[in-house]
mmCIF file of C-alpha atoms in Angstrom:
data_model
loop_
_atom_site.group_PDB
_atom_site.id
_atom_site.type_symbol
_atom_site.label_atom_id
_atom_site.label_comp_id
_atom_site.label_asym_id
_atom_site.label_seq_id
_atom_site.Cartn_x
_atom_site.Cartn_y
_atom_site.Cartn_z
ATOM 1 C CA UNK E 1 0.000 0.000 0.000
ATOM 2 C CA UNK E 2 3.224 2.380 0.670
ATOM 3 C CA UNK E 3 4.636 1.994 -2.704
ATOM 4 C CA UNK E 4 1.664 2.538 -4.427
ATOM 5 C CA UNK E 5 1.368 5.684 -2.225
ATOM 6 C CA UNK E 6 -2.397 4.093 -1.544
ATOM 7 C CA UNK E 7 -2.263 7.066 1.751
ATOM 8 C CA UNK E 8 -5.694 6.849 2.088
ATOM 9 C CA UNK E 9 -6.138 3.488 2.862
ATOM 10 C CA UNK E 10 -3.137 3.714 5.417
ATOM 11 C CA UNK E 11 -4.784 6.685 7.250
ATOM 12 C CA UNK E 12 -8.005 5.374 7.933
ATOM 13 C CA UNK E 13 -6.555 2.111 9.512
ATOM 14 C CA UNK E 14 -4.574 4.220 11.581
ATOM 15 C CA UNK E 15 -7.869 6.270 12.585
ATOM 16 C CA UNK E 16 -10.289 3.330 12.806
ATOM 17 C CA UNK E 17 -7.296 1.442 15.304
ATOM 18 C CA UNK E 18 -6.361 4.704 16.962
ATOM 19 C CA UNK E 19 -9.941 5.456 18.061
ATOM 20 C CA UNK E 20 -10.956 2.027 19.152
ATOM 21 C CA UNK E 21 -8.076 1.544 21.286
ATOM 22 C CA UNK E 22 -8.546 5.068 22.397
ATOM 23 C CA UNK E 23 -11.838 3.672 23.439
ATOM 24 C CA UNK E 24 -10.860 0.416 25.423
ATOM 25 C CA UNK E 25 -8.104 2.577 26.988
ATOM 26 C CA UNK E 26 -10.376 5.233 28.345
ATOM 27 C CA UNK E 27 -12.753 2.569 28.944
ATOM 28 C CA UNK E 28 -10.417 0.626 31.325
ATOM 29 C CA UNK E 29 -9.355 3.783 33.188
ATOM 30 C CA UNK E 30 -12.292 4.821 34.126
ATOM 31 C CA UNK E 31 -13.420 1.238 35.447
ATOM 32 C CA UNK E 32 -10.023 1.684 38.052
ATOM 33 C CA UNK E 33 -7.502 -0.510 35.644
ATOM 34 C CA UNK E 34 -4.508 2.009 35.982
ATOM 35 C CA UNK E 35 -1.433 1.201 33.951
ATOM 36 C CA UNK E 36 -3.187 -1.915 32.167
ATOM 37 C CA UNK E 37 -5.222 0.266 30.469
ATOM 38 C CA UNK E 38 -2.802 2.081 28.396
ATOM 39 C CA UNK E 39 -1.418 -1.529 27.912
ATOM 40 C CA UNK E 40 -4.541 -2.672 26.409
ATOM 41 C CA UNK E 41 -4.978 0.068 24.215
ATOM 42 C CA UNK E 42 -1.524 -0.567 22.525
ATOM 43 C CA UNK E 43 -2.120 -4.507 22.153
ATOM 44 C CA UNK E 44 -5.663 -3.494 20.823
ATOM 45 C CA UNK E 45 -4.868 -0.732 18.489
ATOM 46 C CA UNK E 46 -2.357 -2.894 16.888
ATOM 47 C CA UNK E 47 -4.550 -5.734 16.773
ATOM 48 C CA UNK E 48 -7.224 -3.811 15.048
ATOM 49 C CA UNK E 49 -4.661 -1.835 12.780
ATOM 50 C CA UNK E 50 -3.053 -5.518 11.851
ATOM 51 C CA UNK E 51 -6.276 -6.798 10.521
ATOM 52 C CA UNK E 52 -7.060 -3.772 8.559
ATOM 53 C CA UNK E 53 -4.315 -4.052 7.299
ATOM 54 C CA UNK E 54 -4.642 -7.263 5.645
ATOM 55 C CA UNK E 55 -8.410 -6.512 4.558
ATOM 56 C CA UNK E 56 -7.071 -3.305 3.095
ATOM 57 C CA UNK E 57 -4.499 -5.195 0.907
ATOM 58 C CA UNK E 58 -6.065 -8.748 0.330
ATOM 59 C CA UNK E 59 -2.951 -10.131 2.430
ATOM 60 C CA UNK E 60 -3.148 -12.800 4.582
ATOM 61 C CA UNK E 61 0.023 -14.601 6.450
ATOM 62 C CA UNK E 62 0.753 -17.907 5.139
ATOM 63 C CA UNK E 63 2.545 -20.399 7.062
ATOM 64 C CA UNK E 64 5.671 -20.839 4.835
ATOM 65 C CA UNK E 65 9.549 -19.992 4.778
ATOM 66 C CA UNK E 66 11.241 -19.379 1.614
ATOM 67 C CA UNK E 67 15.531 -19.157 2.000
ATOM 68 C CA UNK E 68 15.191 -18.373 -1.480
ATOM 69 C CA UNK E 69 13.103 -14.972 -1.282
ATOM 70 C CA UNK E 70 15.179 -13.884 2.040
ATOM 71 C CA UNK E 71 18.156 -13.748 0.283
ATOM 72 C CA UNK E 72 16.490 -11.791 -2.440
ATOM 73 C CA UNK E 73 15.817 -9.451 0.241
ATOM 74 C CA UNK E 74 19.300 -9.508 2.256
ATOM 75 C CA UNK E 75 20.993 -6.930 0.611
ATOM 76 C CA UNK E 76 19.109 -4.440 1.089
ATOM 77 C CA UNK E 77 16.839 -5.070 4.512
ATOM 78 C CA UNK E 78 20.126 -6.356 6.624
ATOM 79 C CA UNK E 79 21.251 -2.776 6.898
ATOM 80 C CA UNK E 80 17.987 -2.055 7.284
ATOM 81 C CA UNK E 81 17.014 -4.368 10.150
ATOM 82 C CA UNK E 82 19.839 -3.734 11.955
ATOM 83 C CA UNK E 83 19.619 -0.309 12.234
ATOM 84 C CA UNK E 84 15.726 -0.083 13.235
ATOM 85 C CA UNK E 85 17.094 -2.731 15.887
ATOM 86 C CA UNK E 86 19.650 -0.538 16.827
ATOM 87 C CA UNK E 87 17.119 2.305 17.357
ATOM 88 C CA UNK E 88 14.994 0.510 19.593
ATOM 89 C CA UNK E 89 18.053 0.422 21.897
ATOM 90 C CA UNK E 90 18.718 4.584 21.074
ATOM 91 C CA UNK E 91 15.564 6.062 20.958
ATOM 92 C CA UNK E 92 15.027 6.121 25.117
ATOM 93 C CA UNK E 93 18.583 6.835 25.633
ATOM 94 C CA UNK E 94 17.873 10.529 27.283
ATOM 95 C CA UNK E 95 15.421 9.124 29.135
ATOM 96 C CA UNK E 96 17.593 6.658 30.932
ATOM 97 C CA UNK E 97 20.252 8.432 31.129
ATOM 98 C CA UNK E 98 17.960 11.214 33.006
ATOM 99 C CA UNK E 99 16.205 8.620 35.462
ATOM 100 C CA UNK E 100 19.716 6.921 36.126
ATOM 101 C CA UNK E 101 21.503 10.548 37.077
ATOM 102 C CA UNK E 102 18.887 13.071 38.037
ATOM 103 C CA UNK E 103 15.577 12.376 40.315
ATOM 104 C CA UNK E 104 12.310 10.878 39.302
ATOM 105 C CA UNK E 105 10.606 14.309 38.943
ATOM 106 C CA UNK E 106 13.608 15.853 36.381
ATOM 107 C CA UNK E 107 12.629 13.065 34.399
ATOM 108 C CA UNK E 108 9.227 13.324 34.630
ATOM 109 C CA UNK E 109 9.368 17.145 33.549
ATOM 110 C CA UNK E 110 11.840 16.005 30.866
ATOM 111 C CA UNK E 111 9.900 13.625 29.527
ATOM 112 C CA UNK E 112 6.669 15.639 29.526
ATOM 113 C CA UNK E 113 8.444 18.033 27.676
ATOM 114 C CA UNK E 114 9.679 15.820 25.101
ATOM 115 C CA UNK E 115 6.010 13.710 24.353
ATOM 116 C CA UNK E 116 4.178 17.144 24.205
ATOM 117 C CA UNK E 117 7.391 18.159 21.460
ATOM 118 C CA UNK E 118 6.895 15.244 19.648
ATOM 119 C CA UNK E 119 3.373 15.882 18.401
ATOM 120 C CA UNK E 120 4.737 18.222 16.323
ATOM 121 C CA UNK E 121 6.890 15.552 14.759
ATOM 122 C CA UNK E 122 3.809 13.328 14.662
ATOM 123 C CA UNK E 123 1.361 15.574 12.666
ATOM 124 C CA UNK E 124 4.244 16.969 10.952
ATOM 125 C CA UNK E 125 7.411 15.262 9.881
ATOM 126 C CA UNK E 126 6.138 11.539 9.948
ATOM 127 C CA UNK E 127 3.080 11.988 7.916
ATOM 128 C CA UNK E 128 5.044 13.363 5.411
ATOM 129 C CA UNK E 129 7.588 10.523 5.492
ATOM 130 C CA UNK E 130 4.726 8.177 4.730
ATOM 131 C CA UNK E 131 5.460 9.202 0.904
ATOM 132 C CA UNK E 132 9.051 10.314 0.581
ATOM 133 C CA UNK E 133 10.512 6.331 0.569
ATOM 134 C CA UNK E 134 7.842 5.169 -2.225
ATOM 135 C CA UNK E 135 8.358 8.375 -3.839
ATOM 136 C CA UNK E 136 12.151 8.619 -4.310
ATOM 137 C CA UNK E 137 11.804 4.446 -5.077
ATOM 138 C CA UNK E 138 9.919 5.214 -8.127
ATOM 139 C CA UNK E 139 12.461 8.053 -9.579
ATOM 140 C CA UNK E 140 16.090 7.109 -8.627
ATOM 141 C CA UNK E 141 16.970 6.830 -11.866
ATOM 142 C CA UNK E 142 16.017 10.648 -12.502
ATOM 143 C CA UNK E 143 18.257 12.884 -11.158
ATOM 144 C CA UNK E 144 16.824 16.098 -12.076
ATOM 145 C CA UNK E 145 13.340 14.747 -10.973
ATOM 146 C CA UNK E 146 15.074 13.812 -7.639
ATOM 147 C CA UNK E 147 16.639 17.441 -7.280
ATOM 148 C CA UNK E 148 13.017 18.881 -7.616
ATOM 149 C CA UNK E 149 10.993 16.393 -5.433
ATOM 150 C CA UNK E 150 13.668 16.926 -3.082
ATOM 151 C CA UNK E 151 13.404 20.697 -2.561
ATOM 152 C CA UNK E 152 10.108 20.340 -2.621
ATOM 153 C CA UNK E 153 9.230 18.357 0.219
ATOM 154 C CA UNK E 154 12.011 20.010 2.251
ATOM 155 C CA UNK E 155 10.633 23.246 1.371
ATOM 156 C CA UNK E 156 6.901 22.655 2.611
ATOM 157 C CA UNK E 157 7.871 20.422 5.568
ATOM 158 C CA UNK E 158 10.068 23.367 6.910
ATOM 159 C CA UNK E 159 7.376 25.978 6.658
ATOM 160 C CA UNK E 160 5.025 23.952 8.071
ATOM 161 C CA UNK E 161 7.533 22.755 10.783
ATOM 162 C CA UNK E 162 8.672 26.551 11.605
ATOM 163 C CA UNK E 163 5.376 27.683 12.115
ATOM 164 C CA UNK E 164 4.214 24.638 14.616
ATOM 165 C CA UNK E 165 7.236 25.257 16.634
ATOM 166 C CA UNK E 166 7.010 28.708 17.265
ATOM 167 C CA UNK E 167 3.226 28.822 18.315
ATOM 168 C CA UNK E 168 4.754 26.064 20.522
ATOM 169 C CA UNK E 169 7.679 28.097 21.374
ATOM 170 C CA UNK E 170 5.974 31.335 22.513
ATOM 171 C CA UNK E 171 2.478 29.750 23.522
ATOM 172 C CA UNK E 172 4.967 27.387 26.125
ATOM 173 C CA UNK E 173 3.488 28.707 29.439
ATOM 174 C CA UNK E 174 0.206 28.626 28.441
ATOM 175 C CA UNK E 175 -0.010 24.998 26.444
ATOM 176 C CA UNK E 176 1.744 23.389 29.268
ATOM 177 C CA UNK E 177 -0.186 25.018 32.137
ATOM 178 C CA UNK E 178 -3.710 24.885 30.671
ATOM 179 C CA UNK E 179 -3.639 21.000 29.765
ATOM 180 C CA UNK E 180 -1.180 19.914 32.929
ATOM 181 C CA UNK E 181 -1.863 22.212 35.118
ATOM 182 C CA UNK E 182 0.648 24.988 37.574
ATOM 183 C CA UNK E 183 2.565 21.286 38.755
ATOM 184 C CA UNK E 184 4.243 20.850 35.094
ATOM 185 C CA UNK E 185 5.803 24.474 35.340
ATOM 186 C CA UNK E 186 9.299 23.561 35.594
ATOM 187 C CA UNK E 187 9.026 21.020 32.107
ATOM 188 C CA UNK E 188 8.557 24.762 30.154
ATOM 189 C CA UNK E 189 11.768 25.323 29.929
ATOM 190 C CA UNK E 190 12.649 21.750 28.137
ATOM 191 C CA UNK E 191 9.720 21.611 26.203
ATOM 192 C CA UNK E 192 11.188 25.182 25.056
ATOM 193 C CA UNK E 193 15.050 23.615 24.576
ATOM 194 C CA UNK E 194 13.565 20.745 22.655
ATOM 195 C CA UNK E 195 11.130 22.280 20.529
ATOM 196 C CA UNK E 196 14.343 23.468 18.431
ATOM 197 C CA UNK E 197 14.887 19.938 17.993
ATOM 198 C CA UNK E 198 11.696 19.900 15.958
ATOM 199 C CA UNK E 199 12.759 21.746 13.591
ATOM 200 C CA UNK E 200 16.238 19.426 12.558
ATOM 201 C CA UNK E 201 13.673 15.676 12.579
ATOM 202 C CA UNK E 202 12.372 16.722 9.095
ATOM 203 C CA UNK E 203 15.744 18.026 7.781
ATOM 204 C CA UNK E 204 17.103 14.755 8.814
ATOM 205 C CA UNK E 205 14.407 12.030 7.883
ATOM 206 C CA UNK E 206 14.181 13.503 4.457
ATOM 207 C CA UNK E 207 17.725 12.862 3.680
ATOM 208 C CA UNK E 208 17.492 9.445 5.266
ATOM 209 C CA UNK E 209 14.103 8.147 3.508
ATOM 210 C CA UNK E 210 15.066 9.919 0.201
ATOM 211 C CA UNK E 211 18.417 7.912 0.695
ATOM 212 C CA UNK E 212 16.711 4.480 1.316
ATOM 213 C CA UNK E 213 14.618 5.241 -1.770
ATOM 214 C CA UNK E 214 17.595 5.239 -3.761
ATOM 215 C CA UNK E 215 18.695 2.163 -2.204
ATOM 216 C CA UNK E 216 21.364 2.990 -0.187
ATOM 217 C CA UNK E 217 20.458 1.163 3.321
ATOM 218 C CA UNK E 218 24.487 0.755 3.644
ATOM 219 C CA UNK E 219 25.105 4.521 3.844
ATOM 220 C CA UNK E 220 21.413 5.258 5.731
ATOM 221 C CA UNK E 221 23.030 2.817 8.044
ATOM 222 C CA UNK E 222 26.037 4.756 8.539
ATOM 223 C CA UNK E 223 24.704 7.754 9.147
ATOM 224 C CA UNK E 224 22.689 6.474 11.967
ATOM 225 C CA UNK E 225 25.871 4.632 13.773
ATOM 226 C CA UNK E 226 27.067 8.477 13.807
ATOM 227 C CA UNK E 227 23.626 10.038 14.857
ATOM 228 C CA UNK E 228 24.162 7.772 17.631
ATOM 229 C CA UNK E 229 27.315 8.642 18.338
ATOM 230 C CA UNK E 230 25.855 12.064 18.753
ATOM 231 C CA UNK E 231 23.084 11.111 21.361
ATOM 232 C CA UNK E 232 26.547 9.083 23.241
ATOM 233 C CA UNK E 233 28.562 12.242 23.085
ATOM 234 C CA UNK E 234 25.228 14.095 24.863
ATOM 235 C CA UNK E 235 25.604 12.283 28.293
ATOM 236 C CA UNK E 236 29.158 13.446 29.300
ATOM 237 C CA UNK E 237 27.812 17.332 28.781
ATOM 238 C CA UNK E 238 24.604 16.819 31.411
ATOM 239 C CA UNK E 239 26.300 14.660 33.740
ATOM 240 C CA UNK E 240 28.950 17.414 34.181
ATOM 241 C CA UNK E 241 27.336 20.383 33.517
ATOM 242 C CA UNK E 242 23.266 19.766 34.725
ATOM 243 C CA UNK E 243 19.957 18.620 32.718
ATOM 244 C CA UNK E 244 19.455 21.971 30.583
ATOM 245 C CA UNK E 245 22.811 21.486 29.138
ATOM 246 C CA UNK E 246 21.727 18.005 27.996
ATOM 247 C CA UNK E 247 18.747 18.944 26.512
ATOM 248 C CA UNK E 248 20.607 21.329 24.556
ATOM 249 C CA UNK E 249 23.640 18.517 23.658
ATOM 250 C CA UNK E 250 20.214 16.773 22.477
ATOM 251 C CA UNK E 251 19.183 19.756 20.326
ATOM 252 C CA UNK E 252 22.906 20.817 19.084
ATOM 253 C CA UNK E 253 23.728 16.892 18.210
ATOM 254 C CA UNK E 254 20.550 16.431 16.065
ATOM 255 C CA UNK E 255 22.018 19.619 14.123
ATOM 256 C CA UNK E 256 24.758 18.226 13.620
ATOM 257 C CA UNK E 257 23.808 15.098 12.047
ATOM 258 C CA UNK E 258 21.639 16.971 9.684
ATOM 259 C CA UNK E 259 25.117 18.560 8.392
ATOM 260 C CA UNK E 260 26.401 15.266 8.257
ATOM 261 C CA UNK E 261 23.690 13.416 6.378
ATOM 262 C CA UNK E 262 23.091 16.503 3.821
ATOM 263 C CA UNK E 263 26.897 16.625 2.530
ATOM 264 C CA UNK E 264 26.453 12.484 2.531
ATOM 265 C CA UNK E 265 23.650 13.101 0.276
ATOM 266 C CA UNK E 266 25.375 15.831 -2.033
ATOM 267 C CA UNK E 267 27.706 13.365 -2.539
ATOM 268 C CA UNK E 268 25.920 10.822 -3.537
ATOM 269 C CA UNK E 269 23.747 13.072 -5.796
ATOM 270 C CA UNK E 270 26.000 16.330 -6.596
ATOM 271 C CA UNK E 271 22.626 18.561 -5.864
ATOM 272 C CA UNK E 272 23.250 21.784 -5.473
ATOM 273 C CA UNK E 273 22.694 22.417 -2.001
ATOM 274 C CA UNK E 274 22.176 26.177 -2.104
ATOM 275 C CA UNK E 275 19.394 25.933 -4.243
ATOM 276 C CA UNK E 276 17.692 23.550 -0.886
ATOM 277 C CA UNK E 277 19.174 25.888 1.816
ATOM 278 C CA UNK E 278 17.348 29.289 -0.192
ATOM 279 C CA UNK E 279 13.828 28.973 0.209
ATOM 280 C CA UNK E 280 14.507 26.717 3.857
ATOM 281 C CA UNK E 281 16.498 29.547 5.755
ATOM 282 C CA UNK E 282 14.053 32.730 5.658
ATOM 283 C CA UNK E 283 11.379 30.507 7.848
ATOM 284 C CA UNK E 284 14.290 29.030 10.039
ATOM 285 C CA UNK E 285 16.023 32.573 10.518
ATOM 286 C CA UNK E 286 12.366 34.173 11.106
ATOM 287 C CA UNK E 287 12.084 31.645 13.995
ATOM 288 C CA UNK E 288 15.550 31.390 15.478
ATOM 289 C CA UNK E 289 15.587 35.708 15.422
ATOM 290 C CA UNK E 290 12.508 36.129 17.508
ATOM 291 C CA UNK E 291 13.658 33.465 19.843
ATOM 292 C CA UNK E 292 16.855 34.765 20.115
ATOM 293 C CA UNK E 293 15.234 38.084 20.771
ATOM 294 C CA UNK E 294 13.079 36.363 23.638
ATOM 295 C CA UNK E 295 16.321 34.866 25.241
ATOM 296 C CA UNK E 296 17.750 38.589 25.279
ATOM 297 C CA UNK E 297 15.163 39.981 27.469
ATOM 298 C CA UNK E 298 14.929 43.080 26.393
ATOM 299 C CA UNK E 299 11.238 43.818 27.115
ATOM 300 C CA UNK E 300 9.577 41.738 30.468
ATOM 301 C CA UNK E 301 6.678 40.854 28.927
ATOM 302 C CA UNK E 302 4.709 37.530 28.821
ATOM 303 C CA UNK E 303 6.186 35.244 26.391
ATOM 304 C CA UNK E 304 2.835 34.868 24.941
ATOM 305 C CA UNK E 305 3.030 38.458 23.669
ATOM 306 C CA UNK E 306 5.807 37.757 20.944
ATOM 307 C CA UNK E 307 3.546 35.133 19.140
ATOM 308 C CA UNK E 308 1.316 37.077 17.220
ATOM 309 C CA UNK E 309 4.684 39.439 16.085
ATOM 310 C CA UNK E 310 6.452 36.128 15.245
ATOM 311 C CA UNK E 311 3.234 34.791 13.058
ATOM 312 C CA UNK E 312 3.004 38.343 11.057
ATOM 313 C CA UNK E 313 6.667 38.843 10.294
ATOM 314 C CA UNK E 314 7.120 34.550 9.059
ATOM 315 C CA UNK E 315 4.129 35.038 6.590
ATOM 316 C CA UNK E 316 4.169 38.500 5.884
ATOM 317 C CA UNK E 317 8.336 38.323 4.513
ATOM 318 C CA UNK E 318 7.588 34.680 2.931
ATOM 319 C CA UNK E 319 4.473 36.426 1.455
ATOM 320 C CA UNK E 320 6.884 39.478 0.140
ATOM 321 C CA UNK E 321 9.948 37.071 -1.040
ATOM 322 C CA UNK E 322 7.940 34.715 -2.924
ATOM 323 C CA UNK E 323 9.271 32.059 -1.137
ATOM 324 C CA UNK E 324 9.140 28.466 -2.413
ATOM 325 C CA UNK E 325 7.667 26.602 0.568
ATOM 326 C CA UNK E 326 5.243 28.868 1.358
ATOM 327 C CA UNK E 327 3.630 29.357 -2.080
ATOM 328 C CA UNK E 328 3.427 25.054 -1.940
ATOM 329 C CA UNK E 329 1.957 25.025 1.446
ATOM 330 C CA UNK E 330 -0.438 27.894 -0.048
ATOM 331 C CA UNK E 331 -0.987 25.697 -3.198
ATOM 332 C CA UNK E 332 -2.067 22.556 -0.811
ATOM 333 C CA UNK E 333 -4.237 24.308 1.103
ATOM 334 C CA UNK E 334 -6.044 25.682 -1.604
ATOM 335 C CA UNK E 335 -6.845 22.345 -2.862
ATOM 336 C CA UNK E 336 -7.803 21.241 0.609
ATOM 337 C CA UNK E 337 -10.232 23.931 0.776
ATOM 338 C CA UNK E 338 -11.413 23.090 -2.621
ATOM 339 C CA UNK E 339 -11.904 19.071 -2.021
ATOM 340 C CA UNK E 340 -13.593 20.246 1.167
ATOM 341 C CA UNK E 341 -16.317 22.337 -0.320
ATOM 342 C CA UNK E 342 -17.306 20.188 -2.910
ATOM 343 C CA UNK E 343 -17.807 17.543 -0.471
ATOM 344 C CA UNK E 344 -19.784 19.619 1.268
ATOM 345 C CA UNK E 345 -22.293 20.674 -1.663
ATOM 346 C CA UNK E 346 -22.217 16.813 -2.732
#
């Protein structure tokens, strides 16, 4: 369903399991199950997503072993397994590292942080990379087509990413406090750190999925022994030097790998990088200015104040430049708008 970019399909299996575990797990919590229920609602959400899954796609398991087609697959899904494996064991990292060296409530706080950042990711970054794999698959041969499909996701991801993170930025205090409540003050400030983060995830997965499109699990492998070198590298800096300055290790060492993975990727494709970094910095600089500008206190105001300046200077200089991403993101929701209303009269 993935390769032939059948999205639909995909998305409402992910809604239909989403909501009925949702379901069972409120269901179970409010009948005094604690933990279990959140337990349930992962076994039954992927219990209901597995079997829509195979009605979606006329699939259905057989009981049978073939040497012959796992070798077919070997060369490219060893690198492959092995480095989701190897992500299983990286992905908590922080999070142990936190709970081994500082108390329970630091990593509560930190971890708050980081789930409520992640959403971003979630309605961002991954539904994009949904498409990018199947997408870059089906052209690797075409190197200008590459170059153009390339710029363009990175392009509309980025504005889209900018904008989420700086409502989240500058709307901090009052996201945090009015769905945990006065308790979760203290996670602002790493929900704040992290939220940069945000912005590097798309950078990053773009390069990688675009690169496993191509079929380069070897070098997508790579990259991620040296990503994790980066989160390694992170522990060292808070154990010495306190939790903020691991959360921004965190943030500085996801930068980093983006560098990393983008001149990997010019070399492997000689695109011409400035023509990606045009249209992506104006949104990026918009954001990092203002926030910079926060971090200066010049004015003691409530942080809240700077969001509606940050919202009309992004749009209103993308507007003015013409810039690439926007006009796409414009250009989509256009088209949304127009599905939407003739749905509506139909």
């Amino acid at each position: 369903l993935t390769k032939e970019l059948n999205i639909k399909a995909l998305t409402l299996r992910d809604i239909a399991s989403s909501i009925v575990g949702g379901l069972v797990g409120l269901y179970m919590a409010y009948n005094g199950y604690g933990v279990w229920s959140l337990v349930w609602q992962q076994i039954i959400a992927a219990s209901i997503g597995t079997i829509l899954l195979w009605i979606g796609s006329n699939f259905v398991p057989m009981f049978a072993f073939s040497w012959s087609e796992l070798k077919g697959l070997l060369a490219f899904s060893y690198y492959v397994f092995i480095d989701t494996l190897m992500q299983q064991v990286f992905i908590k990292l922080d999070t142990v590292f936190v709970g081994k060296v500082f108390s329970p409530a630091i990593l509560g706080l930190y971890n708050r942080a980081s789930s409520l950042g992640n959403l971003v990711n979630e309605f961002s970054t991954k539904s994009l990379m949904k498409i990018v794999f199947p997408v870059f698959s089906k052209i690797q041969n075409d190197k200008e087509r590459i170059t153009e499909v390339f710029v363009k996701f990175m392009c509309f991801i980025i504005v889209v990413t900018t904008t989420l993170v700086g409502i989240m930025f500058f709307a901090s205090e009052t996201i945090i406090i009015g769905l945990l409540g006065e308790k979760w003050r203290q996670s602002i400030v790493f929900f704040q750190i992290l939220a940069f983060s945000t912005i590097s995830l798309p950078l990053r997965a773009i390069v990688f999925k675009a690169i496993l499109g191509l079929g380069h699990s070897k070098l997508k492998f790579r990259l991620s022994l040296i990503n994790n070198f980066f989160k390694i590298a992170s522990i060292p800096l808070g154990y010495f030097f306190g939790i903020e300055a691991f959360a921004w290790s965190v943030v500085i060492g996801r930068f980093l790998i983006v560098i990393v993975s983008w001149l990997a990727f010019n070399k492997l494709m000689q695109i011409n990088l400035f023509e990606v970094l045009k249209p992506i910095a104006l949104p990026i600089a918009v954001l990092f200015g203002w926030c910079a500008f926060y971090y200066m206190d010049f004015v003691d105001v409530n942080m809240l104040i700077y969001l509606p300046f940050f919202l009309l200077s992004h749009f209103l200089l993308m507007q003015l430049t013409q810039n690439y991403g926007f006009q796409l993101v414009k250009i989509e929701a256009q088209n949304a708008k127009v599905k939407l209303l003739s749905k509506i009269r139909k």
